[in-house]
Amino acid sequence: MKEYGFTLVELMISMALLTVIGTLSFVAIEAATSASALAMARDRVQSSVRDAMNAITTEAELAARQSNNSLVPPLQAIQITSAPAPGSPVELVFQVPLDGTRLLWSAPIRFRYVNEDTNGNAVLDPGEDVDGDGALTRRIVRMQDINGDGDEDDAGEHRPLAAANDLSDVQFALDADHSLLTIRLEAVVRTSVRRTERVTAAVTSRVYVCN
């Protein structure tokens, strides 16, 4: 009577094949997961710079090019302020008309760039959480004294712009007569799969100041 079974060599070959198949499957899953994480991170940074840029340009194009202290409130030309507050490298300040006469203007609007990432590694390190919210803040904040009480801390006067919190660099530049504003935004994030891998996006826009 014949006996059926597997020889030791056959078992070793089978185990080797299973090991190779398992390894290839793991590599394929890891590659698919990494590609998905990269795509999500890329979409995130592109949305950050695009949405923030749209929000800025919509209002900034209505800004005033020249000052007029005879108006109430006094009208100040669009300007760029360097280091307006701790943790803020730059801000854009301007006013927009409230009606068609151009005699009534808004309180100053501030687009303040806040960046807690002092070493530029896109990770919240000890000592960087200035506002104490447990997250790395890298965003533009829109500030305006709407009720005229002299500060910008009341409800609705201080809000993040376009929910973008990945902005690693923000630059504003004005030409000599304040008629052309150049804005450059850059965003950087790290993927959830490989923390050392960074995804970046940048956009530059030129805004012709209308008023």
mmCIF file of C-alpha atoms in Angstrom:
data_model
loop_
_atom_site.group_PDB
_atom_site.id
_atom_site.type_symbol
_atom_site.label_atom_id
_atom_site.label_comp_id
_atom_site.label_asym_id
_atom_site.label_seq_id
_atom_site.Cartn_x
_atom_site.Cartn_y
_atom_site.Cartn_z
ATOM 1 C CA MET A 1 0.000 0.000 0.000
ATOM 2 C CA LYS A 2 1.303 3.393 -0.949
ATOM 3 C CA GLU A 3 1.671 6.148 1.674
ATOM 4 C CA TYR A 4 0.908 9.729 0.658
ATOM 5 C CA GLY A 5 2.399 12.882 2.197
ATOM 6 C CA PHE A 6 4.880 15.686 1.786
ATOM 7 C CA THR A 7 8.597 15.302 1.968
ATOM 8 C CA LEU A 8 10.686 17.667 4.052
ATOM 9 C CA VAL A 9 11.991 19.340 0.898
ATOM 10 C CA GLU A 10 8.458 19.952 -0.358
ATOM 11 C CA LEU A 11 7.446 21.464 2.983
ATOM 12 C CA MET A 12 10.479 23.765 2.991
ATOM 13 C CA ILE A 13 9.739 24.890 -0.568
ATOM 14 C CA SER A 14 6.095 25.546 0.335
ATOM 15 C CA MET A 15 7.071 27.570 3.405
ATOM 16 C CA ALA A 16 9.573 29.580 1.380
ATOM 17 C CA LEU A 17 6.927 30.350 -1.245
ATOM 18 C CA LEU A 18 4.421 31.398 1.427
ATOM 19 C CA THR A 19 7.046 33.640 3.003
ATOM 20 C CA VAL A 20 7.787 35.320 -0.333
ATOM 21 C CA ILE A 21 4.081 35.784 -1.073
ATOM 22 C CA GLY A 22 3.460 37.231 2.393
ATOM 23 C CA THR A 23 6.386 39.616 2.073
ATOM 24 C CA LEU A 24 5.251 40.800 -1.355
ATOM 25 C CA SER A 25 1.707 41.287 -0.051
ATOM 26 C CA PHE A 26 2.986 43.354 2.879
ATOM 27 C CA VAL A 27 5.117 45.491 0.566
ATOM 28 C CA ALA A 28 2.173 46.031 -1.761
ATOM 29 C CA ILE A 29 -0.120 47.058 1.114
ATOM 30 C CA GLU A 30 2.523 49.374 2.544
ATOM 31 C CA ALA A 31 3.076 50.989 -0.871
ATOM 32 C CA ALA A 32 -0.662 51.493 -1.375
ATOM 33 C CA THR A 33 -1.038 52.989 2.116
ATOM 34 C CA SER A 34 1.933 55.293 1.568
ATOM 35 C CA ALA A 35 0.616 56.428 -1.814
ATOM 36 C CA SER A 36 -2.789 57.157 -0.279
ATOM 37 C CA ALA A 37 -1.224 59.137 2.583
ATOM 38 C CA LEU A 38 0.903 61.133 0.146
ATOM 39 C CA ALA A 39 -2.120 61.918 -2.009
ATOM 40 C CA MET A 40 -4.108 63.067 1.022
ATOM 41 C CA ALA A 41 -1.217 65.198 2.287
ATOM 42 C CA ARG A 42 -0.712 66.723 -1.151
ATOM 43 C CA ASP A 43 -4.397 67.582 -1.425
ATOM 44 C CA ARG A 44 -4.297 69.059 2.073
ATOM 45 C CA VAL A 45 -1.400 71.446 1.436
ATOM 46 C CA GLN A 46 -2.749 72.479 -1.959
ATOM 47 C CA SER A 47 -6.134 73.251 -0.419
ATOM 48 C CA SER A 48 -4.437 75.203 2.385
ATOM 49 C CA VAL A 49 -2.581 77.605 0.121
ATOM 50 C CA ARG A 50 -5.433 77.888 -2.385
ATOM 51 C CA ASP A 51 -8.173 78.639 0.167
ATOM 52 C CA ALA A 52 -6.018 81.065 2.140
ATOM 53 C CA MET A 53 -4.978 82.890 -1.022
ATOM 54 C CA ASN A 54 -8.574 83.233 -2.213
ATOM 55 C CA ALA A 55 -9.654 84.640 1.147
ATOM 56 C CA ILE A 56 -6.865 87.250 1.169
ATOM 57 C CA THR A 57 -7.196 88.421 -2.424
ATOM 58 C CA THR A 58 -10.991 88.805 -2.219
ATOM 59 C CA GLU A 59 -10.632 91.571 0.366
ATOM 60 C CA ALA A 60 -7.163 92.940 -0.374
ATOM 61 C CA GLU A 61 -8.082 93.994 -3.911
ATOM 62 C CA LEU A 62 -10.549 96.492 -2.375
ATOM 63 C CA ALA A 63 -7.899 98.125 -0.163
ATOM 64 C CA ALA A 64 -6.988 101.806 -0.265
ATOM 65 C CA ARG A 65 -3.738 102.839 -1.954
ATOM 66 C CA GLN A 66 -3.512 106.256 -0.289
ATOM 67 C CA SER A 67 -4.116 107.599 3.219
ATOM 68 C CA ASN A 68 -6.711 110.259 4.065
ATOM 69 C CA ASN A 69 -6.746 111.496 7.670
ATOM 70 C CA SER A 70 -9.775 113.749 7.079
ATOM 71 C CA LEU A 71 -12.117 110.767 7.013
ATOM 72 C CA VAL A 72 -13.707 109.091 10.022
ATOM 73 C CA PRO A 73 -12.203 106.681 10.794
ATOM 74 C CA PRO A 74 -8.942 107.950 9.277
ATOM 75 C CA LEU A 75 -8.053 106.085 6.117
ATOM 76 C CA GLN A 76 -4.637 104.449 5.984
ATOM 77 C CA ALA A 77 -3.026 103.087 2.846
ATOM 78 C CA ILE A 78 -2.457 99.351 2.607
ATOM 79 C CA GLN A 79 0.747 98.427 4.408
ATOM 80 C CA ILE A 80 2.916 95.524 5.485
ATOM 81 C CA THR A 81 4.134 95.260 9.084
ATOM 82 C CA SER A 82 7.091 93.082 10.035
ATOM 83 C CA ALA A 83 7.019 91.215 13.378
ATOM 84 C CA PRO A 84 3.808 92.843 14.687
ATOM 85 C CA ALA A 85 3.626 90.480 17.671
ATOM 86 C CA PRO A 86 5.580 87.614 19.270
ATOM 87 C CA GLY A 87 5.347 84.532 17.064
ATOM 88 C CA SER A 88 4.154 86.589 14.102
ATOM 89 C CA PRO A 89 6.670 87.323 11.319
ATOM 90 C CA VAL A 90 4.442 89.589 9.217
ATOM 91 C CA GLU A 91 0.952 91.006 8.743
ATOM 92 C CA LEU A 92 -0.960 92.834 6.024
ATOM 93 C CA VAL A 93 -3.089 95.810 7.139
ATOM 94 C CA PHE A 94 -5.695 97.611 5.027
ATOM 95 C CA GLN A 95 -9.164 99.141 4.970
ATOM 96 C CA VAL A 96 -11.996 98.579 2.512
ATOM 97 C CA PRO A 97 -14.873 100.908 1.507
ATOM 98 C CA LEU A 98 -18.267 100.416 3.173
ATOM 99 C CA ASP A 99 -20.271 102.051 0.390
ATOM 100 C CA GLY A 100 -19.915 103.406 -3.128
ATOM 101 C CA THR A 101 -19.014 106.942 -2.026
ATOM 102 C CA ARG A 102 -15.588 105.886 -0.715
ATOM 103 C CA LEU A 103 -16.137 108.271 2.183
ATOM 104 C CA LEU A 104 -16.922 105.509 4.666
ATOM 105 C CA TRP A 105 -14.237 102.907 5.297
ATOM 106 C CA SER A 106 -13.961 99.888 7.505
ATOM 107 C CA ALA A 107 -11.864 99.571 10.607
ATOM 108 C CA PRO A 108 -8.392 98.245 9.722
ATOM 109 C CA ILE A 109 -8.333 94.597 8.668
ATOM 110 C CA ARG A 110 -5.256 92.612 9.639
ATOM 111 C CA PHE A 111 -4.110 89.393 8.042
ATOM 112 C CA ARG A 112 -1.554 88.321 10.630
ATOM 113 C CA TYR A 113 0.684 85.328 9.974
ATOM 114 C CA VAL A 114 1.277 83.298 13.147
ATOM 115 C CA ASN A 115 3.966 80.608 13.117
ATOM 116 C CA GLU A 116 4.970 78.606 16.206
ATOM 117 C CA ASP A 117 7.280 76.317 14.197
ATOM 118 C CA THR A 118 10.518 78.052 15.152
ATOM 119 C CA ASN A 119 12.826 75.363 13.721
ATOM 120 C CA GLY A 120 10.794 74.712 10.571
ATOM 121 C CA ASN A 121 10.425 70.947 11.013
ATOM 122 C CA ALA A 122 6.591 70.919 10.785
ATOM 123 C CA VAL A 123 6.357 69.173 14.185
ATOM 124 C CA LEU A 124 5.258 70.614 17.537
ATOM 125 C CA ASP A 125 8.391 70.544 19.674
ATOM 126 C CA PRO A 126 8.696 71.392 23.388
ATOM 127 C CA GLY A 127 8.404 75.118 23.996
ATOM 128 C CA GLU A 128 6.732 75.912 20.657
ATOM 129 C CA ASP A 129 3.085 75.772 21.787
ATOM 130 C CA VAL A 130 2.784 79.484 22.551
ATOM 131 C CA ASP A 131 -1.023 79.583 22.607
ATOM 132 C CA GLY A 132 -1.311 76.373 24.634
ATOM 133 C CA ASP A 133 -3.799 74.657 22.322
ATOM 134 C CA GLY A 134 -1.743 71.464 21.990
ATOM 135 C CA ALA A 135 -1.262 71.906 18.231
ATOM 136 C CA LEU A 136 1.364 73.492 16.002
ATOM 137 C CA THR A 137 -0.033 76.840 14.858
ATOM 138 C CA ARG A 138 0.978 77.912 11.342
ATOM 139 C CA ARG A 139 -1.835 80.019 9.983
ATOM 140 C CA ILE A 140 -3.100 83.451 8.988
ATOM 141 C CA VAL A 141 -5.502 85.112 11.392
ATOM 142 C CA ARG A 142 -7.978 87.764 10.240
ATOM 143 C CA MET A 143 -8.308 90.492 12.874
ATOM 144 C CA GLN A 144 -10.615 93.521 12.925
ATOM 145 C CA ASP A 145 -12.011 95.769 15.670
ATOM 146 C CA ILE A 146 -15.628 95.509 14.500
ATOM 147 C CA ASN A 147 -17.313 97.037 17.558
ATOM 148 C CA GLY A 148 -14.794 99.871 17.914
ATOM 149 C CA ASP A 149 -13.784 99.136 21.520
ATOM 150 C CA GLY A 150 -10.080 99.412 20.761
ATOM 151 C CA ASP A 151 -9.189 95.723 20.659
ATOM 152 C CA GLU A 152 -9.676 92.730 18.396
ATOM 153 C CA ASP A 153 -10.461 90.113 21.025
ATOM 154 C CA ASP A 154 -14.254 90.000 20.924
ATOM 155 C CA ALA A 155 -16.367 87.336 19.240
ATOM 156 C CA GLY A 156 -16.055 87.456 15.458
ATOM 157 C CA GLU A 157 -13.088 89.846 15.499
ATOM 158 C CA HIS A 158 -10.325 87.244 15.562
ATOM 159 C CA ARG A 159 -10.574 84.101 13.438
ATOM 160 C CA PRO A 160 -8.278 81.769 11.481
ATOM 161 C CA LEU A 161 -8.302 82.328 7.757
ATOM 162 C CA ALA A 162 -9.800 79.534 5.627
ATOM 163 C CA ALA A 163 -9.016 76.948 8.338
ATOM 164 C CA ALA A 164 -5.494 76.551 6.893
ATOM 165 C CA ASN A 165 -2.963 75.554 9.565
ATOM 166 C CA ASP A 166 -0.096 74.229 7.432
ATOM 167 C CA LEU A 167 1.413 77.514 6.263
ATOM 168 C CA SER A 168 5.183 77.346 6.621
ATOM 169 C CA ASP A 169 5.939 80.686 4.941
ATOM 170 C CA VAL A 170 3.928 83.815 4.109
ATOM 171 C CA GLN A 171 5.317 86.776 2.194
ATOM 172 C CA PHE A 172 3.712 90.113 1.264
ATOM 173 C CA ALA A 173 5.266 92.727 -1.019
ATOM 174 C CA LEU A 174 3.982 96.091 -2.307
ATOM 175 C CA ASP A 175 5.238 98.178 -5.203
ATOM 176 C CA ALA A 176 6.164 101.848 -4.756
ATOM 177 C CA ASP A 177 2.673 103.316 -5.249
ATOM 178 C CA HIS A 178 0.838 100.530 -3.385
ATOM 179 C CA SER A 179 -1.094 99.528 -6.490
ATOM 180 C CA LEU A 180 0.296 96.007 -6.817
ATOM 181 C CA LEU A 181 0.375 93.517 -3.951
ATOM 182 C CA THR A 182 2.335 90.300 -4.361
ATOM 183 C CA ILE A 183 1.456 87.420 -2.059
ATOM 184 C CA ARG A 184 3.325 84.143 -1.701
ATOM 185 C CA LEU A 185 2.069 81.300 0.484
ATOM 186 C CA GLU A 186 3.816 78.006 1.175
ATOM 187 C CA ALA A 187 2.481 75.013 3.113
ATOM 188 C CA VAL A 188 4.334 71.966 4.438
ATOM 189 C CA VAL A 189 2.984 68.808 6.128
ATOM 190 C CA ARG A 190 4.426 65.450 7.112
ATOM 191 C CA THR A 191 2.691 62.279 6.014
ATOM 192 C CA SER A 192 1.103 60.003 8.610
ATOM 193 C CA VAL A 193 2.970 56.923 7.283
ATOM 194 C CA ARG A 194 6.506 58.268 7.154
ATOM 195 C CA ARG A 195 6.945 61.137 9.557
ATOM 196 C CA THR A 196 10.202 62.115 7.866
ATOM 197 C CA GLU A 197 8.511 62.635 4.499
ATOM 198 C CA ARG A 198 7.375 66.181 3.792
ATOM 199 C CA VAL A 199 4.864 67.368 1.237
ATOM 200 C CA THR A 200 4.948 71.008 0.131
ATOM 201 C CA ALA A 201 2.845 73.334 -1.989
ATOM 202 C CA ALA A 202 3.283 76.998 -2.857
ATOM 203 C CA VAL A 203 1.276 79.613 -4.698
ATOM 204 C CA THR A 204 2.011 83.209 -5.709
ATOM 205 C CA SER A 205 -0.597 85.796 -6.633
ATOM 206 C CA ARG A 206 -0.461 89.415 -7.755
ATOM 207 C CA VAL A 207 -3.350 91.603 -6.669
ATOM 208 C CA TYR A 208 -4.123 94.975 -8.246
ATOM 209 C CA VAL A 209 -5.363 97.247 -5.465
ATOM 210 C CA CYS A 210 -8.528 98.930 -6.703
ATOM 211 C CA ASN A 211 -8.955 101.952 -4.428
#
